[in-house]
mmCIF file of C-alpha atoms in Angstrom:
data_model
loop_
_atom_site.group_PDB
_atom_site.id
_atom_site.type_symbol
_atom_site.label_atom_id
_atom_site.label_comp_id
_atom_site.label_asym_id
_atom_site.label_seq_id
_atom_site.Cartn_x
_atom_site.Cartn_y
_atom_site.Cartn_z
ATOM 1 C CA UNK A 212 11.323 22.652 -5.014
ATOM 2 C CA UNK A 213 14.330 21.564 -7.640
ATOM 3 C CA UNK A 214 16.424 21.020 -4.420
ATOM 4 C CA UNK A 215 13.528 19.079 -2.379
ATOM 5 C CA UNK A 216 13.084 16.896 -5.408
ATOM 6 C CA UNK A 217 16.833 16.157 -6.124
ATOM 7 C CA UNK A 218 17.000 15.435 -1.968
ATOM 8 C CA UNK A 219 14.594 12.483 -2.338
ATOM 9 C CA UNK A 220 15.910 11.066 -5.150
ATOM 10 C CA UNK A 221 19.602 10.553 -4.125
ATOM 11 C CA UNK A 222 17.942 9.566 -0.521
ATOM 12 C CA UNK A 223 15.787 6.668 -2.050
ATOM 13 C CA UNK A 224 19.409 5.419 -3.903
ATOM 14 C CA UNK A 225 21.289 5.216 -0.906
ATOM 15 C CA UNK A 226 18.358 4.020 1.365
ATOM 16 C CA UNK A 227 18.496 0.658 1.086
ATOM 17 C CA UNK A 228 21.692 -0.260 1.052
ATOM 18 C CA UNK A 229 22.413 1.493 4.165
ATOM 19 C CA UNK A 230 19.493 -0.462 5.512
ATOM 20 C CA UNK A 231 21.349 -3.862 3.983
ATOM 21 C CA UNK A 232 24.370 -2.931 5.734
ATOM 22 C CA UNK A 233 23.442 -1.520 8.986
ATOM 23 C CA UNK A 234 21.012 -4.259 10.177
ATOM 24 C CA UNK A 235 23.978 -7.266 10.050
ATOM 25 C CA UNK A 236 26.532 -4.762 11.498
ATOM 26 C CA UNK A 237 24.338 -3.711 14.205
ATOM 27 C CA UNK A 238 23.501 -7.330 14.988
ATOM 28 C CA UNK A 239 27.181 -8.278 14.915
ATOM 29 C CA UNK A 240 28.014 -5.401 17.222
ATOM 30 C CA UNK A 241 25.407 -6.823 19.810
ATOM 31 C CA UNK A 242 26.672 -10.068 19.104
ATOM 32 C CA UNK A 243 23.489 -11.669 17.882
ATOM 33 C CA UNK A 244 24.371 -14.848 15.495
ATOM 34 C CA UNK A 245 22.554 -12.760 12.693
ATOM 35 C CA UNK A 246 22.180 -15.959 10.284
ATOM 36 C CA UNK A 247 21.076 -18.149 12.460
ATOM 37 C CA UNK A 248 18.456 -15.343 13.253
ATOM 38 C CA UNK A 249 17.621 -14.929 9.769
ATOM 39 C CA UNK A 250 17.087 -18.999 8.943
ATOM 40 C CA UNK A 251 14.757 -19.300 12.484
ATOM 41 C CA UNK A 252 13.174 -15.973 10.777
ATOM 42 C CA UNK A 253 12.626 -17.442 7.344
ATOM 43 C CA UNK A 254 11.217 -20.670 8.669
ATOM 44 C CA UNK A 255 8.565 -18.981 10.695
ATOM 45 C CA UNK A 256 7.650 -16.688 7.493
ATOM 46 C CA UNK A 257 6.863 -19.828 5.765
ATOM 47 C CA UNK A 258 4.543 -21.296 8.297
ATOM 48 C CA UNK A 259 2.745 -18.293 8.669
ATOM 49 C CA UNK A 260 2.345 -18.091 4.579
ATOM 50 C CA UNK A 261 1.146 -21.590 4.378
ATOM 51 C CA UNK A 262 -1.046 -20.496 7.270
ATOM 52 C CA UNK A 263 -2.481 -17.353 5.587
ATOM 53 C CA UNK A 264 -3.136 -19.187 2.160
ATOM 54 C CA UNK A 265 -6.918 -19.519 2.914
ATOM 55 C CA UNK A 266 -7.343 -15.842 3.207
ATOM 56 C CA UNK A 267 -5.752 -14.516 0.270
ATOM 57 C CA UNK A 268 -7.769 -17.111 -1.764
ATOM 58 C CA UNK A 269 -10.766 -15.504 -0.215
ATOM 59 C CA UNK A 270 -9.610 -11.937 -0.514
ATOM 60 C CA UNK A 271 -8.288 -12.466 -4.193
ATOM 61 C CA UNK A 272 -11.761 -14.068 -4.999
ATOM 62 C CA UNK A 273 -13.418 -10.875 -3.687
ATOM 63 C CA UNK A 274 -11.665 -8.044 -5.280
ATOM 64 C CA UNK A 275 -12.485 -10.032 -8.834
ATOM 65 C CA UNK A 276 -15.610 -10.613 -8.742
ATOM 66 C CA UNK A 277 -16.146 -6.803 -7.411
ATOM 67 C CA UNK A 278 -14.338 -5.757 -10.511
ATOM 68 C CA UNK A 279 -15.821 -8.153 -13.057
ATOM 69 C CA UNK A 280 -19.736 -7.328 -11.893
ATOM 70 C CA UNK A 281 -19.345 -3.648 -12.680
ATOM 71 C CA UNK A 282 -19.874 -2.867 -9.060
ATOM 72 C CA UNK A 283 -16.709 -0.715 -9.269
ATOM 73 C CA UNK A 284 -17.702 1.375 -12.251
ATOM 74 C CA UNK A 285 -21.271 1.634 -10.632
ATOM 75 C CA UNK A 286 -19.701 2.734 -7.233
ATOM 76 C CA UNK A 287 -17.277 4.737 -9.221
ATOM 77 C CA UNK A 288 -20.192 7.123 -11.078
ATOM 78 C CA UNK A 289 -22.357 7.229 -7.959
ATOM 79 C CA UNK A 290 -18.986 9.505 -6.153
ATOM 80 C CA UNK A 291 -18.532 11.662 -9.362
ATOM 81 C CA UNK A 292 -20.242 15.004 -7.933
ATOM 82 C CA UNK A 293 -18.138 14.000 -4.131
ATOM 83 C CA UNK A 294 -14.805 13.396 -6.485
ATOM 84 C CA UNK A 295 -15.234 16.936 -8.672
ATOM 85 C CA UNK A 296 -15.411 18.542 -5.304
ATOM 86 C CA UNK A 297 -12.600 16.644 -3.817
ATOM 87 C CA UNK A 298 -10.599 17.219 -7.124
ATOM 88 C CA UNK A 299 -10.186 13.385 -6.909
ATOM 89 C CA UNK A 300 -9.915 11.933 -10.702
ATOM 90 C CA UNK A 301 -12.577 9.004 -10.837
ATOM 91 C CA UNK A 302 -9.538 7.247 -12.893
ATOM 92 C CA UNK A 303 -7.983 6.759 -8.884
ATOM 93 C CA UNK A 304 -10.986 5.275 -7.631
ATOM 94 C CA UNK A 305 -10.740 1.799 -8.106
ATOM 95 C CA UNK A 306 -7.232 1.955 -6.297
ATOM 96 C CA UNK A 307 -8.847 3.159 -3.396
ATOM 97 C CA UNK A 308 -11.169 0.619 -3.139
ATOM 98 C CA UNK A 309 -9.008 -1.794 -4.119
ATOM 99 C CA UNK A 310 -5.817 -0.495 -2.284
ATOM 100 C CA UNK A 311 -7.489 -1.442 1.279
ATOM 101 C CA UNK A 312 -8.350 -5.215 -0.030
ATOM 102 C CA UNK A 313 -5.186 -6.203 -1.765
ATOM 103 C CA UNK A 314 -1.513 -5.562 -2.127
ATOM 104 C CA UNK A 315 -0.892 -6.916 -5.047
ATOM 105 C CA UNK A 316 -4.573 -6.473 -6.909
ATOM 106 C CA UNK A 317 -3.236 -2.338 -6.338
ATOM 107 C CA UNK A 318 -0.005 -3.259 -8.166
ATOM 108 C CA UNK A 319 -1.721 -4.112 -10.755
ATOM 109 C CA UNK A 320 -4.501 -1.529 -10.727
ATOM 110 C CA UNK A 321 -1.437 1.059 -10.606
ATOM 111 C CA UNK A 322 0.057 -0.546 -13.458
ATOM 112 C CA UNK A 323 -2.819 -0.374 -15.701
ATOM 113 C CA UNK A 324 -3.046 3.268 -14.674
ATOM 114 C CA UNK A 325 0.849 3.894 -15.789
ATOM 115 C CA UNK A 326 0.561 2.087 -18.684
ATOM 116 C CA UNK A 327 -2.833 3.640 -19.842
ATOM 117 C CA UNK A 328 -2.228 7.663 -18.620
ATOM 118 C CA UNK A 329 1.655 7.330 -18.616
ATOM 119 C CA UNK A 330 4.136 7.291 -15.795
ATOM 120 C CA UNK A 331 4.564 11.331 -15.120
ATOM 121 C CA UNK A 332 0.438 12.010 -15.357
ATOM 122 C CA UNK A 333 -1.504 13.547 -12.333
ATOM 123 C CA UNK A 334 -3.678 10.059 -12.460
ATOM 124 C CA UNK A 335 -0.308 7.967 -12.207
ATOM 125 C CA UNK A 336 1.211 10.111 -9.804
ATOM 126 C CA UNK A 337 -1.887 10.108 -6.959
ATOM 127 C CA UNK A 338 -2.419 6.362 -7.589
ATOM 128 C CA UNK A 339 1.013 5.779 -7.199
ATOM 129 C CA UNK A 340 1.214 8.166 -3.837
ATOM 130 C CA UNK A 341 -2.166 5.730 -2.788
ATOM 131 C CA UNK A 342 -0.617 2.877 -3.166
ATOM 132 C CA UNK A 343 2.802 3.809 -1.488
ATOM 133 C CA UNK A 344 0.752 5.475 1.519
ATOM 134 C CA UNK A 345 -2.719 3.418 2.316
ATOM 135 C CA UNK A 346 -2.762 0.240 3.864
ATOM 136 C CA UNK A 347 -3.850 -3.040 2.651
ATOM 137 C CA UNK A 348 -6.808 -2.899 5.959
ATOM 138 C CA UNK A 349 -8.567 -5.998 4.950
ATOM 139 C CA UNK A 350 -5.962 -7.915 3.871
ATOM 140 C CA UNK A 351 -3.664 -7.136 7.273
ATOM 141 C CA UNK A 352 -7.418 -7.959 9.787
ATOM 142 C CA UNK A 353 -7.825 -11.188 7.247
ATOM 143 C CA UNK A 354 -4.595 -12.577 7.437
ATOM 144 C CA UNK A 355 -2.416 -11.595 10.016
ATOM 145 C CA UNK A 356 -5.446 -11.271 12.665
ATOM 146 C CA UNK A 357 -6.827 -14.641 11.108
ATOM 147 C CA UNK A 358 -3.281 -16.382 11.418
ATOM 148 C CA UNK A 359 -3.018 -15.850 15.246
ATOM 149 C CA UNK A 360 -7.458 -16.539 15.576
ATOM 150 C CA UNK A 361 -8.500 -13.073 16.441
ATOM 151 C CA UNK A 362 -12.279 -12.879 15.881
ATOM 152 C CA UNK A 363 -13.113 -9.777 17.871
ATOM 153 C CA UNK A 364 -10.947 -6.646 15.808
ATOM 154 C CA UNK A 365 -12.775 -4.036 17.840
ATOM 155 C CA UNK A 366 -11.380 -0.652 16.662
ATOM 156 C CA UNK A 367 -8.796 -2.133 13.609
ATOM 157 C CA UNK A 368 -11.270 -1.749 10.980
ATOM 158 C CA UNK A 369 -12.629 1.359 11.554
ATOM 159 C CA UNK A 370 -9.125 3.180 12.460
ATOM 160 C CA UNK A 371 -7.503 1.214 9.304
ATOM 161 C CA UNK A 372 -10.772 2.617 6.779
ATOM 162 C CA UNK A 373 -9.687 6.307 8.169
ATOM 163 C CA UNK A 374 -6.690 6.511 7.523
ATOM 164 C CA UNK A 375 -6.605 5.115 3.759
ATOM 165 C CA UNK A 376 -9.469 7.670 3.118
ATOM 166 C CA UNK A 377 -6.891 10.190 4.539
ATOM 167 C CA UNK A 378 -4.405 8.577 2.560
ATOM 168 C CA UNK A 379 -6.478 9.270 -0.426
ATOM 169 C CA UNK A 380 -7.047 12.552 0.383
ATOM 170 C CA UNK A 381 -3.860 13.419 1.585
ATOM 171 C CA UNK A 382 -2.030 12.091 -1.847
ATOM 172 C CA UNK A 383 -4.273 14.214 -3.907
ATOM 173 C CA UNK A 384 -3.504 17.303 -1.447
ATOM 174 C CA UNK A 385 0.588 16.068 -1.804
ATOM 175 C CA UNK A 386 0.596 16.100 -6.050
ATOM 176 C CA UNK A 387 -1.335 19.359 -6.082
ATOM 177 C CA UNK A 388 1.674 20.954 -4.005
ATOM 178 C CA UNK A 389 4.968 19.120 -4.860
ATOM 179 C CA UNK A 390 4.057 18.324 -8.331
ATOM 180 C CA UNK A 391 1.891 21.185 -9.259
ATOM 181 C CA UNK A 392 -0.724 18.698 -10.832
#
């Protein structure tokens, strides 16, 4: 497990540079102008963000006012018998609620939870696994469906609502067996 764990961690330090590096040199190679690429890139990222402004105002609004009524720590007590079962601390459940809504409302969710239980706890280390592996659903059908006018998102929602619960699930499942937690 020392060897699996040692693995990852020189991985993640040499991940993203080779990423830095290979993209440009790869474009070079195919002889694609890879900063004029880049500006044309960056200009349409900032139309679209002006675009999506709206939604994260609504989606922001949300996720507050579903924290500040108590209907988290309500929802939160209703699931204790489910979560004993599941071995899922309650601490985690707000991020999974939240994780699906907002990006950056999880940050900060995961933050508290670091700061509170510590960085190397079993409550740190699922909501930290949560955030890294469920998907912001709402936020992605909101704003990038919303920025192009899709009304109709047929199957998104309810494929996107699986797999964060599996996500939840499955980063419980994870720190049980690589971390022994």
């Amino acid at each position: 497990m020392d060897s699996f764990r040692h693995f990852i961690e020189l991985a993640s330090i040499f991940v993203l540079p080779v990423m830095i590096v290979f993209f440009p040199v790869y474009g070079l190679i195919k002889r694609v102008a890879v900063y004029d690429e880049f500006v044309i890139g960056a200009k349409e990222g900032f139309t679209t963000a002006v675009r999506i402004i709206p939604y994260l105002v609504a989606i922001l609004f949300a996720v507050n006012m579903f924290k500040a009524s108590g209907a988290m720590d309500a929802f939160t007590d209703l699931l204790r018998p489910a979560l004993r079962v599941l071995h899922i601390p309650p601490e985690v459940v707000p991020m999974a609620i939240v994780r699906p809504l907002t990006g950056s409302g999880s940050f900060a969710l995961l933050s508290d939870l670091t700061k509170q239980y510590g960085v190397n706890s079993r409550i740190s280390s699922i909501a930290a696994t949560i955030y890294g592996s469920a998907e912001t659903t709402f936020y992605v059908l909101a704003v990038y469906f919303g920025a192009v006018n899709i009304r109709k998102t047929r199957h998104a929602l309810p494929a996107g609502l699986i797999a964060d619960g599996v996500a939840v699930i499955f980063a419980v499942w994870a720190i049980r067996f690589f971390l022994g937690q």
